[in-house]
PDB file of C-alpha atoms in Angstrom:
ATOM      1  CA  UNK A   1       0.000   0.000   0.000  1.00 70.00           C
ATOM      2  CA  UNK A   2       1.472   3.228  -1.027  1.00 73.00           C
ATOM      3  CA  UNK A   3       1.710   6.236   1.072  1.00 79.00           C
ATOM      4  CA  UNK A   4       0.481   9.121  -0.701  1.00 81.00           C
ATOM      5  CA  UNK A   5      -2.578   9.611  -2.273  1.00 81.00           C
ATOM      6  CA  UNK A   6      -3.673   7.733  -5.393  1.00 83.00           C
ATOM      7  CA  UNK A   7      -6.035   8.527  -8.653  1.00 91.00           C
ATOM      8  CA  UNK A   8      -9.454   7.089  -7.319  1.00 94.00           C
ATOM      9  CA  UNK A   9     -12.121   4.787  -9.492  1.00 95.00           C
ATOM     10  CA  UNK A  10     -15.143   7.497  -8.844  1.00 97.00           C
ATOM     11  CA  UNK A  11     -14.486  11.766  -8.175  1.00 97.00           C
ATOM     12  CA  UNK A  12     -14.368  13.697  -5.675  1.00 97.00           C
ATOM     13  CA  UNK A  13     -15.566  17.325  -6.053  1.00 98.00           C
ATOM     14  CA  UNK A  14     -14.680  19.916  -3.501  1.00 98.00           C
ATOM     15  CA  UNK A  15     -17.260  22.813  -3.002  1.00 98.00           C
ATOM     16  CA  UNK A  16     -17.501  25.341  -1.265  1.00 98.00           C
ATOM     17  CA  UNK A  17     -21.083  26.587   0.212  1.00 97.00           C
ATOM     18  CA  UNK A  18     -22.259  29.961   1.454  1.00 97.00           C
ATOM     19  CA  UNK A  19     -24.659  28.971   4.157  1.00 98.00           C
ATOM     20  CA  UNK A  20     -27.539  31.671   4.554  1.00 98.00           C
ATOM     21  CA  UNK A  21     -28.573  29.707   8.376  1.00 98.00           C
ATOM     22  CA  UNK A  22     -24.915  30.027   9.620  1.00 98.00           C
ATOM     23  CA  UNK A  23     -24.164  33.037   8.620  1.00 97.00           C
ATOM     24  CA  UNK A  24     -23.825  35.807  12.144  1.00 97.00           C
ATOM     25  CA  UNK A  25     -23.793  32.141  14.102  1.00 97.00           C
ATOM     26  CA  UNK A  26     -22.785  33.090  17.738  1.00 96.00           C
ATOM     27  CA  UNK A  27     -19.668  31.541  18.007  1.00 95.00           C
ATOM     28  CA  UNK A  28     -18.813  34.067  14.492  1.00 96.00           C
ATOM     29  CA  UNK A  29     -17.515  30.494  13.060  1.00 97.00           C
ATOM     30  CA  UNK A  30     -16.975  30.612   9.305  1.00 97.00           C
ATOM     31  CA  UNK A  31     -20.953  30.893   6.702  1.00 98.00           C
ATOM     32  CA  UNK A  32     -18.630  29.720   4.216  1.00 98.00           C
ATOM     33  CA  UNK A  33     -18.271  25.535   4.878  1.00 97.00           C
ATOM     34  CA  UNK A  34     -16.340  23.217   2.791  1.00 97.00           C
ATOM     35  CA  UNK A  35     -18.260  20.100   1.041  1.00 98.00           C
ATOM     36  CA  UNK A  36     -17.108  16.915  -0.773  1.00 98.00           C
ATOM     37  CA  UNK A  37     -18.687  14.946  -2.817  1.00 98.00           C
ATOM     38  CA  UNK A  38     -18.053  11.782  -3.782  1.00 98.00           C
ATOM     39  CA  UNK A  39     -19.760  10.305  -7.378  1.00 98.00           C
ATOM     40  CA  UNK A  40     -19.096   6.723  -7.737  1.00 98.00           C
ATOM     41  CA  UNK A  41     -17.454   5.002 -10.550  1.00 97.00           C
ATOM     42  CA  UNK A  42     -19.553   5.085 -14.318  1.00 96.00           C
ATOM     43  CA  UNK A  43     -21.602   7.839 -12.515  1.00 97.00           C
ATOM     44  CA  UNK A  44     -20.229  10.573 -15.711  1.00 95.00           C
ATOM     45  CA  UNK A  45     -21.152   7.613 -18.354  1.00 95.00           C
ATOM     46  CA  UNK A  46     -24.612   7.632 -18.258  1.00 93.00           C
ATOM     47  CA  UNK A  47     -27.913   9.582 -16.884  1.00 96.00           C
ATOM     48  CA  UNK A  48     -28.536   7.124 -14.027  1.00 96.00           C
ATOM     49  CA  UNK A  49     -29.788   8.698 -10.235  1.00 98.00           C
ATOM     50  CA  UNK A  50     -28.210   7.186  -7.061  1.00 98.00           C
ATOM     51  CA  UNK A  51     -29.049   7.434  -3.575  1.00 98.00           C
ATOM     52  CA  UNK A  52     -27.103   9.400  -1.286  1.00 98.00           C
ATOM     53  CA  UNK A  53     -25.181   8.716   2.048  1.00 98.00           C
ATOM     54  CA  UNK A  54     -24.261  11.955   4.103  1.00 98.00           C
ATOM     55  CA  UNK A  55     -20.813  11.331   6.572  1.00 97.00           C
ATOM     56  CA  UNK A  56     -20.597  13.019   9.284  1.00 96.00           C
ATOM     57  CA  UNK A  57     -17.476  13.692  12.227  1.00 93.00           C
ATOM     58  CA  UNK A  58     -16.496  13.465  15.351  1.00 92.00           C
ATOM     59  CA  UNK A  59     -15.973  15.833  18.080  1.00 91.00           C
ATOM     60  CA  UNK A  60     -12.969  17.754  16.871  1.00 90.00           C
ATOM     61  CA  UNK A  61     -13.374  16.756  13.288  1.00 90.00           C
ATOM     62  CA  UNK A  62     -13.123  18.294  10.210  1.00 92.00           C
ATOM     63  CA  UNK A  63     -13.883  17.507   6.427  1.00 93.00           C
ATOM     64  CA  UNK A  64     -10.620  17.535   5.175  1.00 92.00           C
ATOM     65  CA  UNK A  65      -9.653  14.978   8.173  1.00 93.00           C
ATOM     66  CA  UNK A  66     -11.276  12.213   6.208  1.00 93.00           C
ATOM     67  CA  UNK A  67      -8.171  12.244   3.824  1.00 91.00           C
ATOM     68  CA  UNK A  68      -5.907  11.697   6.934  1.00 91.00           C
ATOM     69  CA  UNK A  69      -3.271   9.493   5.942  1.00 88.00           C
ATOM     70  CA  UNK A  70      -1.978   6.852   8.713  1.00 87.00           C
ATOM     71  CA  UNK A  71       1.000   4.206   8.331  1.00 86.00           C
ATOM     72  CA  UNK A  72       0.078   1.061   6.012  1.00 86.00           C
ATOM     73  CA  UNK A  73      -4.068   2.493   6.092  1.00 88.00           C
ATOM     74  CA  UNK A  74      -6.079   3.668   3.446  1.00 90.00           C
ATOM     75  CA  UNK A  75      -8.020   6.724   4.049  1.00 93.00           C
ATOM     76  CA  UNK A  76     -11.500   6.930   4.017  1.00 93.00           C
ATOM     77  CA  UNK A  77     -12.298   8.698   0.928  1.00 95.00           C
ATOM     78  CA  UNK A  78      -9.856   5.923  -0.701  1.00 94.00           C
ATOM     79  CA  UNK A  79     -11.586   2.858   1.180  1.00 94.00           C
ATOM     80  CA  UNK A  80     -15.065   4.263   0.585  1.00 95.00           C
ATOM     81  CA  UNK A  81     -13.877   4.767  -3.581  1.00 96.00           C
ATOM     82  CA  UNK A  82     -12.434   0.597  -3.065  1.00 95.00           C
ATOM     83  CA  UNK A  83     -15.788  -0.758  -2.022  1.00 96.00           C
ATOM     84  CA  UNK A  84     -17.775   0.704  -5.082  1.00 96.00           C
ATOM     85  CA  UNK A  85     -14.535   0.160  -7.315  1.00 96.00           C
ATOM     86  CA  UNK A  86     -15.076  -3.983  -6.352  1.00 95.00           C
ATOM     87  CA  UNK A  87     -18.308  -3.741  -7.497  1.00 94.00           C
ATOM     88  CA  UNK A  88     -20.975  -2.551  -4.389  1.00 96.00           C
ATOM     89  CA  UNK A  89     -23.580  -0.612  -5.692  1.00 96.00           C
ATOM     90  CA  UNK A  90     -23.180   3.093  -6.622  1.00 96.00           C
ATOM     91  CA  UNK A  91     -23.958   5.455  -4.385  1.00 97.00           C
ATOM     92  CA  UNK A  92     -22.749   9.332  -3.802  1.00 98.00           C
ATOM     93  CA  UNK A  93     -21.243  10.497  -0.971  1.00 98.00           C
ATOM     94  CA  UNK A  94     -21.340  14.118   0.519  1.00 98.00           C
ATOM     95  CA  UNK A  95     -19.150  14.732   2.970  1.00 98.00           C
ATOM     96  CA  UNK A  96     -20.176  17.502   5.028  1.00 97.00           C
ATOM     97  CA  UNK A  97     -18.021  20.349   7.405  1.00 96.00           C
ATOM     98  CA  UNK A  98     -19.973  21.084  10.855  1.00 94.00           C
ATOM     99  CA  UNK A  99     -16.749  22.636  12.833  1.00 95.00           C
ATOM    100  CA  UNK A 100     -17.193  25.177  14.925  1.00 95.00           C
ATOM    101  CA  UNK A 101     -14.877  27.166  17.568  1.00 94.00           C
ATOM    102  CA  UNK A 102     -15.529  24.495  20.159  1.00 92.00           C
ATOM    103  CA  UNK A 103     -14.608  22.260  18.186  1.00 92.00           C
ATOM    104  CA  UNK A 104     -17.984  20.824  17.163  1.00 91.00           C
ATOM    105  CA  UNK A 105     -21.604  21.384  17.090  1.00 93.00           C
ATOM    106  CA  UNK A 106     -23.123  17.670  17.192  1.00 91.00           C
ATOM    107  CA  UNK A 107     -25.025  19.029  13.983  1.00 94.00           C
ATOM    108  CA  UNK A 108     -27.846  20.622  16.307  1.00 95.00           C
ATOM    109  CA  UNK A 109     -29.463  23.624  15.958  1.00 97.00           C
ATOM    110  CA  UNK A 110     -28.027  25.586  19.286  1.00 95.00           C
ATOM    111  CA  UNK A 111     -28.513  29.413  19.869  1.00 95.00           C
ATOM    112  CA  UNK A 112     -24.802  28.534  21.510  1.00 93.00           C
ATOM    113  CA  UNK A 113     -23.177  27.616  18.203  1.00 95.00           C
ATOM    114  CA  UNK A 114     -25.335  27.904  15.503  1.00 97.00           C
ATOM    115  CA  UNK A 115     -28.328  26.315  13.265  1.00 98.00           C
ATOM    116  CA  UNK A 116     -25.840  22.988  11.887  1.00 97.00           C
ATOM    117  CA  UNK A 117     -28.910  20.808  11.705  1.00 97.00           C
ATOM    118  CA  UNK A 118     -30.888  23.086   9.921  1.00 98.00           C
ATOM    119  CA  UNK A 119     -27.970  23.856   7.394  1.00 98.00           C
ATOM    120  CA  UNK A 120     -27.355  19.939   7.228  1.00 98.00           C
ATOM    121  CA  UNK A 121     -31.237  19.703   6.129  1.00 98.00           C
ATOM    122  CA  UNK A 122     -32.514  22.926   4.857  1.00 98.00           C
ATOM    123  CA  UNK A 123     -28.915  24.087   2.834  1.00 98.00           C
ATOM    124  CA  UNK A 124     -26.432  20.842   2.306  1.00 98.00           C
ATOM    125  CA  UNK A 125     -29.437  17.967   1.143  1.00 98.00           C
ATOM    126  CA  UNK A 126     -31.356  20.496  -1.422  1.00 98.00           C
ATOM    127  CA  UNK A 127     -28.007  21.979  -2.902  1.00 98.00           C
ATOM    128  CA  UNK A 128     -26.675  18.180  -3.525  1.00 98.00           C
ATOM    129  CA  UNK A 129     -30.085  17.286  -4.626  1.00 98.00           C
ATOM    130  CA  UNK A 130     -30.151  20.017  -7.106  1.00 98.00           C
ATOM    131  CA  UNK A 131     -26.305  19.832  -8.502  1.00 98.00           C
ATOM    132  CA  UNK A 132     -26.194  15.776  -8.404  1.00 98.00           C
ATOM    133  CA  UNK A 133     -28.231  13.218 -10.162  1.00 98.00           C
ATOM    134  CA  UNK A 134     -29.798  11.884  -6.647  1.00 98.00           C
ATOM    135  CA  UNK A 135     -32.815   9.381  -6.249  1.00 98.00           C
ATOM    136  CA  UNK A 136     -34.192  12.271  -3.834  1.00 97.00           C
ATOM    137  CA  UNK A 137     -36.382  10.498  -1.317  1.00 98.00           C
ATOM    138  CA  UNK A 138     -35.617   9.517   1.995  1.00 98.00           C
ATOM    139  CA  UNK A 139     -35.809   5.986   0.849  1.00 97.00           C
ATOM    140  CA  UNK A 140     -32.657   6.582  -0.787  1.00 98.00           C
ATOM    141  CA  UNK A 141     -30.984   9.338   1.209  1.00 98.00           C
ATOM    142  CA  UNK A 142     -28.873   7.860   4.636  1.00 98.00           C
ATOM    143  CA  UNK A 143     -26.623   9.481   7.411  1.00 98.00           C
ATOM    144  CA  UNK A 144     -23.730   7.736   8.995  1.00 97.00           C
ATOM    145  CA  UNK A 145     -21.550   9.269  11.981  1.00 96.00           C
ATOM    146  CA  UNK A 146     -19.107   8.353  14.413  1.00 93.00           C
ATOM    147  CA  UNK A 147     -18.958   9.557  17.845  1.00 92.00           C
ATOM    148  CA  UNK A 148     -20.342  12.793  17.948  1.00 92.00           C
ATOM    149  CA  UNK A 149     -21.195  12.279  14.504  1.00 94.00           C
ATOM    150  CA  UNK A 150     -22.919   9.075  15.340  1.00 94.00           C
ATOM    151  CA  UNK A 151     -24.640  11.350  17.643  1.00 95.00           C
ATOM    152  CA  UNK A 152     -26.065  13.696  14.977  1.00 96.00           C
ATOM    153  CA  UNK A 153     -26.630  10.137  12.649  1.00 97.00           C
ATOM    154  CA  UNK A 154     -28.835   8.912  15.095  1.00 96.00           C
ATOM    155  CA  UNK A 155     -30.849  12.190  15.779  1.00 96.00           C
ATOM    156  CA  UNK A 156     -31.177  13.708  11.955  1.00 97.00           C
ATOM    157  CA  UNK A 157     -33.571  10.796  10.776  1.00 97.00           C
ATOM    158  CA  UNK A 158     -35.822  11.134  14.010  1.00 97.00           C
ATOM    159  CA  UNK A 159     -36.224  15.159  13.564  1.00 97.00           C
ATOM    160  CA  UNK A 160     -36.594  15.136   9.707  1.00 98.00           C
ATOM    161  CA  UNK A 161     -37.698  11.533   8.740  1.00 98.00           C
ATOM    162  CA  UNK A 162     -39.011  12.679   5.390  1.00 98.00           C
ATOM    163  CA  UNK A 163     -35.533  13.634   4.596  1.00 98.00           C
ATOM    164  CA  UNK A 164     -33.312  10.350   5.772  1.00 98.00           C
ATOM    165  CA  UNK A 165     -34.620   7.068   5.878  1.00 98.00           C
ATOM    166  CA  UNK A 166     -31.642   5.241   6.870  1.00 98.00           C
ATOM    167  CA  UNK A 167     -28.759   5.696   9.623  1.00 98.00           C
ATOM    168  CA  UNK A 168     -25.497   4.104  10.995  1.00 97.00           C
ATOM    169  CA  UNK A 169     -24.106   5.230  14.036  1.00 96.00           C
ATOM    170  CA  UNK A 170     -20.632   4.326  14.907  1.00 94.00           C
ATOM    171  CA  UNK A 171     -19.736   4.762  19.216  1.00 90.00           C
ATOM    172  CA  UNK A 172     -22.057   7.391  19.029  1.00 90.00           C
ATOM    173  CA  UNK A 173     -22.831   9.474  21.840  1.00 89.00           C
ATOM    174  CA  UNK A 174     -25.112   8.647  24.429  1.00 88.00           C
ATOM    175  CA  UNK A 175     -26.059   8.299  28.115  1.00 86.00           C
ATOM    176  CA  UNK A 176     -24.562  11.817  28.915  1.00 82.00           C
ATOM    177  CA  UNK A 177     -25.056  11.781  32.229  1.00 83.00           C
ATOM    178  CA  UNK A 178     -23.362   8.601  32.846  1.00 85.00           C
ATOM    179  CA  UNK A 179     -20.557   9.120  30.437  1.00 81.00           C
ATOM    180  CA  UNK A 180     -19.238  12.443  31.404  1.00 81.00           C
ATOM    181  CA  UNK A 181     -19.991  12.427  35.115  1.00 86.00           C
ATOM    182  CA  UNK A 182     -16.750  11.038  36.447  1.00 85.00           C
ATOM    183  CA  UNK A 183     -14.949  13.986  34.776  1.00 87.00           C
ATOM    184  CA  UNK A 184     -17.161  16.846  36.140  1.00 86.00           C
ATOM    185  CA  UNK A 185     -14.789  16.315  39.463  1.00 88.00           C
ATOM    186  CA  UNK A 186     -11.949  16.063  37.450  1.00 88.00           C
ATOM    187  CA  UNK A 187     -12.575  19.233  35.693  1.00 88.00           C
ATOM    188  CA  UNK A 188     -14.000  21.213  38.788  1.00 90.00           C
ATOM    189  CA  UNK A 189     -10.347  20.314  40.236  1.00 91.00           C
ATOM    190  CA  UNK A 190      -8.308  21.158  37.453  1.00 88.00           C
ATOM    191  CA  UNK A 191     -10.391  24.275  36.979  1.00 92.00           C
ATOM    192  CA  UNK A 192      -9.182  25.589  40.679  1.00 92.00           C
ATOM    193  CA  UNK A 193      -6.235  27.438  38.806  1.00 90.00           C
ATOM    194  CA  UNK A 194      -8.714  29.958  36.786  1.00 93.00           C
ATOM    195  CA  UNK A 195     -10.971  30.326  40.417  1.00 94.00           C
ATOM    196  CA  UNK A 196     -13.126  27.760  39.300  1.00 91.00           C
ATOM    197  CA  UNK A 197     -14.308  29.719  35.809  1.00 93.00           C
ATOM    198  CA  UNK A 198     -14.436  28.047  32.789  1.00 88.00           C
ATOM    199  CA  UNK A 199     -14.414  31.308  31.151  1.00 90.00           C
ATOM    200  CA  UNK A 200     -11.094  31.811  31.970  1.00 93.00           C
ATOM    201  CA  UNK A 201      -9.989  28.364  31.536  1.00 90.00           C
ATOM    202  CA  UNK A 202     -11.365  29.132  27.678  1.00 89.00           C
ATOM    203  CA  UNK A 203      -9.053  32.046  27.285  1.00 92.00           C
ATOM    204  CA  UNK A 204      -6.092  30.438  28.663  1.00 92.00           C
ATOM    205  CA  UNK A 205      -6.914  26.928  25.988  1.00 89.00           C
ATOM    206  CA  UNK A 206      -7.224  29.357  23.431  1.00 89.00           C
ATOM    207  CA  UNK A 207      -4.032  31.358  23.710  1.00 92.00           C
ATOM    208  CA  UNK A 208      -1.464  28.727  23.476  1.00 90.00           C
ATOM    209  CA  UNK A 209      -1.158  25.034  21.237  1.00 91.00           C
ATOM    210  CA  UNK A 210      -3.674  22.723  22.286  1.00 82.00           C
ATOM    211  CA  UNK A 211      -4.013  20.329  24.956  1.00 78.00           C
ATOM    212  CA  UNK A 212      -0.082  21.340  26.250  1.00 82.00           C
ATOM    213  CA  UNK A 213      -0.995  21.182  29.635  1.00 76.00           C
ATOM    214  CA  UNK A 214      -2.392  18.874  32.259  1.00 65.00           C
ATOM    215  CA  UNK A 215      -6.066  18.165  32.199  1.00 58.00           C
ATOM    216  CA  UNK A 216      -6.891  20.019  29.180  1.00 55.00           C
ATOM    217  CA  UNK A 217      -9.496  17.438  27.598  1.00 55.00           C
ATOM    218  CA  UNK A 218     -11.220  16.658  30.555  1.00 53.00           C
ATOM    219  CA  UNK A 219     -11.911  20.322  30.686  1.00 55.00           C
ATOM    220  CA  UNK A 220     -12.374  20.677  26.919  1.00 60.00           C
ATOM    221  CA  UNK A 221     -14.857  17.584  27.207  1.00 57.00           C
ATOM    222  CA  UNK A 222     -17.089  18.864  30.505  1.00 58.00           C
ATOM    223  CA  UNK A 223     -16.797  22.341  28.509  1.00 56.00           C
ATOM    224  CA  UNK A 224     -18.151  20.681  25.069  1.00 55.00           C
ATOM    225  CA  UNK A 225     -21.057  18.840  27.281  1.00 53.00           C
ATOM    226  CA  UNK A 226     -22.436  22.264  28.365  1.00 51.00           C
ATOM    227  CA  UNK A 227     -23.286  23.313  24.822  1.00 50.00           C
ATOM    228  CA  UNK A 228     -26.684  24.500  23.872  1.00 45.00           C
ATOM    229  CA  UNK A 229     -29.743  21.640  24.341  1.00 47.00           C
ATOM    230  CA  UNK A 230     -32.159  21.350  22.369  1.00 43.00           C
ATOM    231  CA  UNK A 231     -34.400  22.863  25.351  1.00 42.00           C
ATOM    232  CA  UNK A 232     -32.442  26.518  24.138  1.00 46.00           C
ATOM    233  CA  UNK A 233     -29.971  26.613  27.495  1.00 45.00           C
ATOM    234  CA  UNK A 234     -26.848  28.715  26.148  1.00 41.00           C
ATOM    235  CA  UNK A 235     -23.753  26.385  26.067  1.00 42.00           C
ATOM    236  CA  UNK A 236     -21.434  29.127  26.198  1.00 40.00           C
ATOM    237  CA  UNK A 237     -18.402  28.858  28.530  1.00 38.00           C
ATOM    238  CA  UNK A 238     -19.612  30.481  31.316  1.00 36.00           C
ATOM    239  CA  UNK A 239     -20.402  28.545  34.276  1.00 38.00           C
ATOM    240  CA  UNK A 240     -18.623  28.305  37.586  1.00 35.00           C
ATOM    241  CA  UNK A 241     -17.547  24.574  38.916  1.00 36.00           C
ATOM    242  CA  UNK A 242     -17.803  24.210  42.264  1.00 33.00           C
ATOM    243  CA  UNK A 243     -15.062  22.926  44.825  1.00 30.00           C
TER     244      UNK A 243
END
């Protein structure tokens, strides 16, 4: 297996959209968001429609992270192109960009990061429909996620089942308030050097390279948990831990 990147069997296109829903998003995060879309191979030989599978990351994730090379791996882009190259059924694939300034948004509408499921539904699904030749029903339109992307996987098809009809979460997240409990003591402790505000934790993570000292993700992690439910609590950085 070589180490750099190869000529794939289908295309990838790289777009770039200018999102109307997260445009003045509170976090001032980019309106402009990266999107990749993959069209399988013999998709610019005839007129044919495919059905579409939307990937989408992790906490921390990016687009351009799913053409992360590791040692003796394939990337995903290049594993996804294999699969259809051997012969699986067409499909595209539209990679799509939710980052924001804490590093994620769980592609949820939040008035503490910004409307990412709305521009997932409303923006990213109408433009592909509209630009690719899509079979577009939720029949033939699927999410798939891992971790927090798993997350957003799982939720999309419940909120807008007459968009996605299918789902695979991958370690998605779940059972908050068991999974993130243990660190809330963890945090409150290592949050006694900014007197116990987060706020000035968040200033201090942001003015030097991350995670360089002690601590840092269990902070970054409680600090992530806090963000905007779907209720319309403000997630921003805020709160005070107690001793």
């Amino acid at each position: 297996m070589l180490p750099w990147e190869g000529d794939l069997a289908g295309r990838l296109d790289r777009h770039t959209l200018e999102s109307e829903l997260l445009r003045g998003n509170p976090l001032g995060d980019p309106h402009e968001r990266p999107l990749w879309v993959y069209v399988p191979p013999g998709y610019d030989d005839g007129d044919e429609r495919y059905p579409v599978v939307y990937v989408i990351q992790g906490y921390t994730g990016h687009v351009a992270m799913w053409a992360n090379r590791t040692p003796f791996r394939q990337t995903f882009l290049e594993t996804a192109d294999a699969v259809f190259a051997g012969g699986a059924p067409g499909c595209v694939v539209v990679y799509v960009d939710a980052w924001t300034a804490y590093g994620g948004s769980q592609f949820v509408d939040s008035p503490g990061t910004g409307r990412y499921h709305s521009y997932l539904c409303d923006e990213v699904v109408p433009w592909v429909d509209a630009y690719y030749r899509t079979v577009p029903a939720a029949g033939s339109r699927a999410i798939a996620g891992k971790s927090s992307g798993g997350f957003g996987a799982m939720i999309t098809p419940m909120l807008r089942p007459d968009l996605f009809g299918a789902l695979a979460t991958h370690a998605g997240d779940s059972l908050y308030e068991l999974s993130y409990i243990q660190d809330f003591g963890k945090a409150a402790r290592a949050l006694r050097g900014y007197d116990q505000d987060i706020a000035k934790w968040w200033a201090d993570f942001r003015s030097r390279p991350a995670f360089t000292k002690r601590r840092t993700r269990r902070s970054c992690s409680c600090s992530a948990s806090r963000r905007a439910s779907r209720r319309g609590r403000t997630g921003r950085p805020s709160c005070r831990a107690t001793r």
